[in-house]
């Protein structure tokens, strides 16, 4: 099934116009679940932070949505991206759910626990391949993105932030160079470094299940939550925090000064100010970059992590793609 198909010549013309910023395609360690049935969107609506009914709305529905599944305490269990596969309004809604591969089994159990008598089927999609597409340093205007190619199920802007380029879903074994002419397969570590530089969390290391809070994880900045959709699991704490308007900690990109020890910085390592005050905790990273949950009051201060007898200096920054008033 093709979604919003365009002709292959149209895609080639687009790629030729961007040769100076050739697209890098990164194979993601993420899995896809198919959620199909007449009640698919209504079923997911009660489990996720975003308004899933947008995916199956008549008219110009978005092809992708970002969301979190929360526990009853309002903490993140799974970060997901939803994709709409629907050729016509006469077909049953078919939603693909992207998740961290390490939680594929647990998220299936989570969904089936709440399915009850819903007319929904939930099945893994091992025949599909998921890619991130980032054209050079500047992803470009999402409005110029071609929505699909001959061998692609879906090619759509990443719903979290324009700086993250696009998501591509293809059949395993499809020829990537034919789908996006001039592109090359990139090192997945470069993709993660790009994420960390932009402060985009993804997966269980960045968003520890049962620990991460959605608003501290910048879910609202990444178009991942609706404050008007009605009830869902974990809504109460999230809505109360939003309406109080007080968020003292946020996930932020961090960079380290100087070489790191061979083992890197441990996940969960405490971050301190130069005066020894607790500023936050390191979540994950690589290549001198990372992401950390930090108190906003200490973001502009010199920071460090104690690793045995050594202190490694680091600095935090506010991503340029954030809303202008954010982080103040």
mmCIF file of N, CA and C in Angstrom, residues 45 47-54 64-70 74-76 80-82 159-160 212-243 247 250:
data_model
loop_
_atom_site.group_PDB
_atom_site.id
_atom_site.type_symbol
_atom_site.label_atom_id
_atom_site.label_comp_id
_atom_site.label_asym_id
_atom_site.label_seq_id
_atom_site.Cartn_x
_atom_site.Cartn_y
_atom_site.Cartn_z
ATOM 1 N N UNK A 45 -6.247 5.976 21.505
ATOM 2 C CA UNK A 45 -6.552 7.289 22.065
ATOM 3 C C UNK A 45 -6.518 7.276 23.584
ATOM 4 N N UNK A 47 -4.675 5.410 25.455
ATOM 5 C CA UNK A 47 -3.400 4.920 25.979
ATOM 6 C C UNK A 47 -2.242 5.868 25.743
ATOM 7 N N UNK A 48 -2.408 6.843 24.854
ATOM 8 C CA UNK A 48 -1.293 7.691 24.432
ATOM 9 C C UNK A 48 -1.583 9.163 24.698
ATOM 10 N N UNK A 49 -0.508 9.949 24.787
ATOM 11 C CA UNK A 49 -0.630 11.366 25.142
ATOM 12 C C UNK A 49 -1.174 12.234 24.012
ATOM 13 N N UNK A 50 -1.011 11.817 22.769
ATOM 14 C CA UNK A 50 -1.434 12.651 21.650
ATOM 15 C C UNK A 50 -2.835 12.281 21.186
ATOM 16 N N UNK A 51 -3.410 13.138 20.344
ATOM 17 C CA UNK A 51 -4.756 12.916 19.818
ATOM 18 C C UNK A 51 -4.667 12.025 18.585
ATOM 19 N N UNK A 52 -4.813 10.723 18.798
ATOM 20 C CA UNK A 52 -4.627 9.739 17.724
ATOM 21 C C UNK A 52 -5.731 9.828 16.685
ATOM 22 N N UNK A 53 -6.886 10.356 17.054
ATOM 23 C CA UNK A 53 -7.980 10.437 16.089
ATOM 24 C C UNK A 53 -7.634 11.332 14.901
ATOM 25 N N UNK A 54 -6.619 12.194 15.065
ATOM 26 C CA UNK A 54 -6.176 13.013 13.938
ATOM 27 C C UNK A 54 -5.717 12.155 12.765
ATOM 28 N N UNK A 64 1.873 11.183 10.390
ATOM 29 C CA UNK A 64 2.627 10.664 11.532
ATOM 30 C C UNK A 64 2.364 11.512 12.770
ATOM 31 N N UNK A 65 2.424 10.866 13.946
ATOM 32 C CA UNK A 65 2.258 11.550 15.234
ATOM 33 C C UNK A 65 3.263 10.977 16.221
ATOM 34 N N UNK A 66 3.798 11.846 17.071
ATOM 35 C CA UNK A 66 4.673 11.420 18.164
ATOM 36 C C UNK A 66 3.846 11.383 19.444
ATOM 37 N N UNK A 67 4.142 10.428 20.334
ATOM 38 C CA UNK A 67 3.392 10.323 21.589
ATOM 39 C C UNK A 67 4.169 9.480 22.587
ATOM 40 N N UNK A 68 3.749 9.545 23.839
ATOM 41 C CA UNK A 68 4.243 8.652 24.882
ATOM 42 C C UNK A 68 3.081 7.835 25.424
ATOM 43 N N UNK A 69 3.365 6.602 25.825
ATOM 44 C CA UNK A 69 2.448 5.824 26.644
ATOM 45 C C UNK A 69 2.922 5.965 28.079
ATOM 46 N N UNK A 70 2.022 6.344 28.981
ATOM 47 C CA UNK A 70 2.381 6.612 30.371
ATOM 48 C C UNK A 70 1.843 5.528 31.295
ATOM 49 N N UNK A 74 1.799 8.735 35.636
ATOM 50 C CA UNK A 74 2.100 9.805 34.700
ATOM 51 C C UNK A 74 3.536 9.814 34.208
ATOM 52 N N UNK A 75 4.252 8.698 34.360
ATOM 53 C CA UNK A 75 5.630 8.619 33.883
ATOM 54 C C UNK A 75 5.698 7.800 32.600
ATOM 55 N N UNK A 76 6.674 8.118 31.773
ATOM 56 C CA UNK A 76 6.769 7.507 30.449
ATOM 57 C C UNK A 76 7.088 6.017 30.534
ATOM 58 N N UNK A 80 6.743 6.536 21.290
ATOM 59 C CA UNK A 80 6.299 5.930 20.032
ATOM 60 C C UNK A 80 6.073 7.004 18.970
ATOM 61 N N UNK A 81 6.180 6.570 17.729
ATOM 62 C CA UNK A 81 5.720 7.379 16.600
ATOM 63 C C UNK A 81 4.680 6.555 15.865
ATOM 64 N N UNK A 82 3.557 7.155 15.577
ATOM 65 C CA UNK A 82 2.464 6.485 14.874
ATOM 66 C C UNK A 82 2.427 6.937 13.420
ATOM 67 N N UNK A 159 7.739 13.751 12.965
ATOM 68 C CA UNK A 159 6.759 14.630 13.618
ATOM 69 C C UNK A 159 7.291 15.347 14.845
ATOM 70 N N UNK A 160 8.480 14.979 15.343
ATOM 71 C CA UNK A 160 8.993 15.575 16.583
ATOM 72 C C UNK A 160 9.583 16.958 16.361
ATOM 73 N N UNK A 212 11.041 8.697 33.536
ATOM 74 C CA UNK A 212 10.951 9.963 32.801
ATOM 75 C C UNK A 212 9.538 10.543 32.857
ATOM 76 N N UNK A 213 9.466 11.850 33.101
ATOM 77 C CA UNK A 213 8.192 12.572 33.058
ATOM 78 C C UNK A 213 8.037 13.233 31.688
ATOM 79 N N UNK A 214 6.853 13.193 31.104
ATOM 80 C CA UNK A 214 6.691 13.665 29.723
ATOM 81 C C UNK A 214 7.012 15.137 29.498
ATOM 82 N N UNK A 215 6.601 16.012 30.400
ATOM 83 C CA UNK A 215 6.851 17.439 30.176
ATOM 84 C C UNK A 215 8.300 17.803 30.454
ATOM 85 N N UNK A 216 8.943 17.141 31.416
ATOM 86 C CA UNK A 216 10.376 17.333 31.619
ATOM 87 C C UNK A 216 11.167 16.810 30.418
ATOM 88 N N UNK A 217 10.581 15.856 29.699
ATOM 89 C CA UNK A 217 11.218 15.286 28.512
ATOM 90 C C UNK A 217 10.884 16.061 27.243
ATOM 91 N N UNK A 218 10.281 17.247 27.405
ATOM 92 C CA UNK A 218 10.001 18.178 26.305
ATOM 93 C C UNK A 218 8.982 17.632 25.312
ATOM 94 N N UNK A 219 8.066 16.818 25.802
ATOM 95 C CA UNK A 219 7.052 16.229 24.932
ATOM 96 C C UNK A 219 6.205 17.298 24.248
ATOM 97 N N UNK A 220 5.882 18.379 24.961
ATOM 98 C CA UNK A 220 5.073 19.446 24.368
ATOM 99 C C UNK A 220 5.826 20.161 23.253
ATOM 100 N N UNK A 221 7.150 20.317 23.402
ATOM 101 C CA UNK A 221 7.951 20.966 22.358
ATOM 102 C C UNK A 221 8.021 20.115 21.094
ATOM 103 N N UNK A 222 7.888 18.780 21.264
ATOM 104 C CA UNK A 222 8.018 17.849 20.138
ATOM 105 C C UNK A 222 6.666 17.408 19.596
ATOM 106 N N UNK A 223 5.648 18.217 19.819
ATOM 107 C CA UNK A 223 4.317 17.951 19.243
ATOM 108 C C UNK A 223 3.771 16.585 19.646
ATOM 109 N N UNK A 224 4.090 16.161 20.880
ATOM 110 C CA UNK A 224 3.733 14.809 21.277
ATOM 111 C C UNK A 224 2.595 14.701 22.270
ATOM 112 N N UNK A 225 1.894 15.809 22.540
ATOM 113 C CA UNK A 225 0.845 15.749 23.554
ATOM 114 C C UNK A 225 -0.300 16.687 23.186
ATOM 115 N N UNK A 226 -1.498 16.245 23.483
ATOM 116 C CA UNK A 226 -2.685 17.081 23.331
ATOM 117 C C UNK A 226 -3.250 17.359 24.717
ATOM 118 N N UNK A 227 -3.496 18.636 25.013
ATOM 119 C CA UNK A 227 -4.066 19.010 26.301
ATOM 120 C C UNK A 227 -5.581 19.189 26.218
ATOM 121 N N UNK A 228 -6.165 18.819 25.092
ATOM 122 C CA UNK A 228 -7.613 18.984 24.909
ATOM 123 C C UNK A 228 -8.315 17.686 24.539
ATOM 124 N N UNK A 229 -7.591 16.580 24.373
ATOM 125 C CA UNK A 229 -8.161 15.348 23.828
ATOM 126 C C UNK A 229 -9.062 14.598 24.802
ATOM 127 N N UNK A 230 -8.942 14.847 26.099
ATOM 128 C CA UNK A 230 -9.709 14.069 27.056
ATOM 129 C C UNK A 230 -8.829 13.068 27.776
ATOM 130 N N UNK A 231 -9.451 12.087 28.409
ATOM 131 C CA UNK A 231 -8.743 11.196 29.333
ATOM 132 C C UNK A 231 -7.864 10.177 28.623
ATOM 133 N N UNK A 232 -6.726 9.897 29.256
ATOM 134 C CA UNK A 232 -5.851 8.797 28.877
ATOM 135 C C UNK A 232 -5.066 8.403 30.109
ATOM 136 N N UNK A 233 -4.453 7.263 30.101
ATOM 137 C CA UNK A 233 -3.714 6.782 31.266
ATOM 138 C C UNK A 233 -2.557 7.735 31.574
ATOM 139 N N UNK A 234 -2.472 8.183 32.824
ATOM 140 C CA UNK A 234 -1.408 9.078 33.251
ATOM 141 C C UNK A 234 -1.678 10.540 33.001
ATOM 142 N N UNK A 235 -2.900 10.875 32.583
ATOM 143 C CA UNK A 235 -3.206 12.257 32.205
ATOM 144 C C UNK A 235 -3.187 13.218 33.388
ATOM 145 N N UNK A 236 -3.632 12.765 34.553
ATOM 146 C CA UNK A 236 -3.887 13.688 35.665
ATOM 147 C C UNK A 236 -2.642 14.488 36.063
ATOM 148 N N UNK A 237 -1.532 13.803 36.326
ATOM 149 C CA UNK A 237 -0.314 14.499 36.738
ATOM 150 C C UNK A 237 0.211 15.392 35.620
ATOM 151 N N UNK A 238 0.142 14.893 34.387
ATOM 152 C CA UNK A 238 0.640 15.655 33.236
ATOM 153 C C UNK A 238 -0.162 16.941 33.050
ATOM 154 N N UNK A 239 -1.477 16.841 33.118
ATOM 155 C CA UNK A 239 -2.330 18.022 32.948
ATOM 156 C C UNK A 239 -2.123 19.017 34.086
ATOM 157 N N UNK A 240 -1.986 18.507 35.308
ATOM 158 C CA UNK A 240 -1.791 19.398 36.452
ATOM 159 C C UNK A 240 -0.471 20.155 36.329
ATOM 160 N N UNK A 241 0.585 19.448 35.927
ATOM 161 C CA UNK A 241 1.892 20.102 35.756
ATOM 162 C C UNK A 241 1.823 21.167 34.671
ATOM 163 N N UNK A 242 1.134 20.849 33.583
ATOM 164 C CA UNK A 242 1.007 21.806 32.477
ATOM 165 C C UNK A 242 0.263 23.061 32.916
ATOM 166 N N UNK A 243 -0.839 22.898 33.608
ATOM 167 C CA UNK A 243 -1.658 24.061 33.989
ATOM 168 C C UNK A 243 -1.005 24.876 35.107
ATOM 169 N N UNK A 247 7.887 23.924 35.441
ATOM 170 C CA UNK A 247 8.731 22.784 35.081
ATOM 171 C C UNK A 247 10.165 23.187 35.407
ATOM 172 N N UNK A 250 14.519 19.905 32.773
ATOM 173 C CA UNK A 250 14.244 19.500 31.394
ATOM 174 C C UNK A 250 15.420 18.690 30.847
#
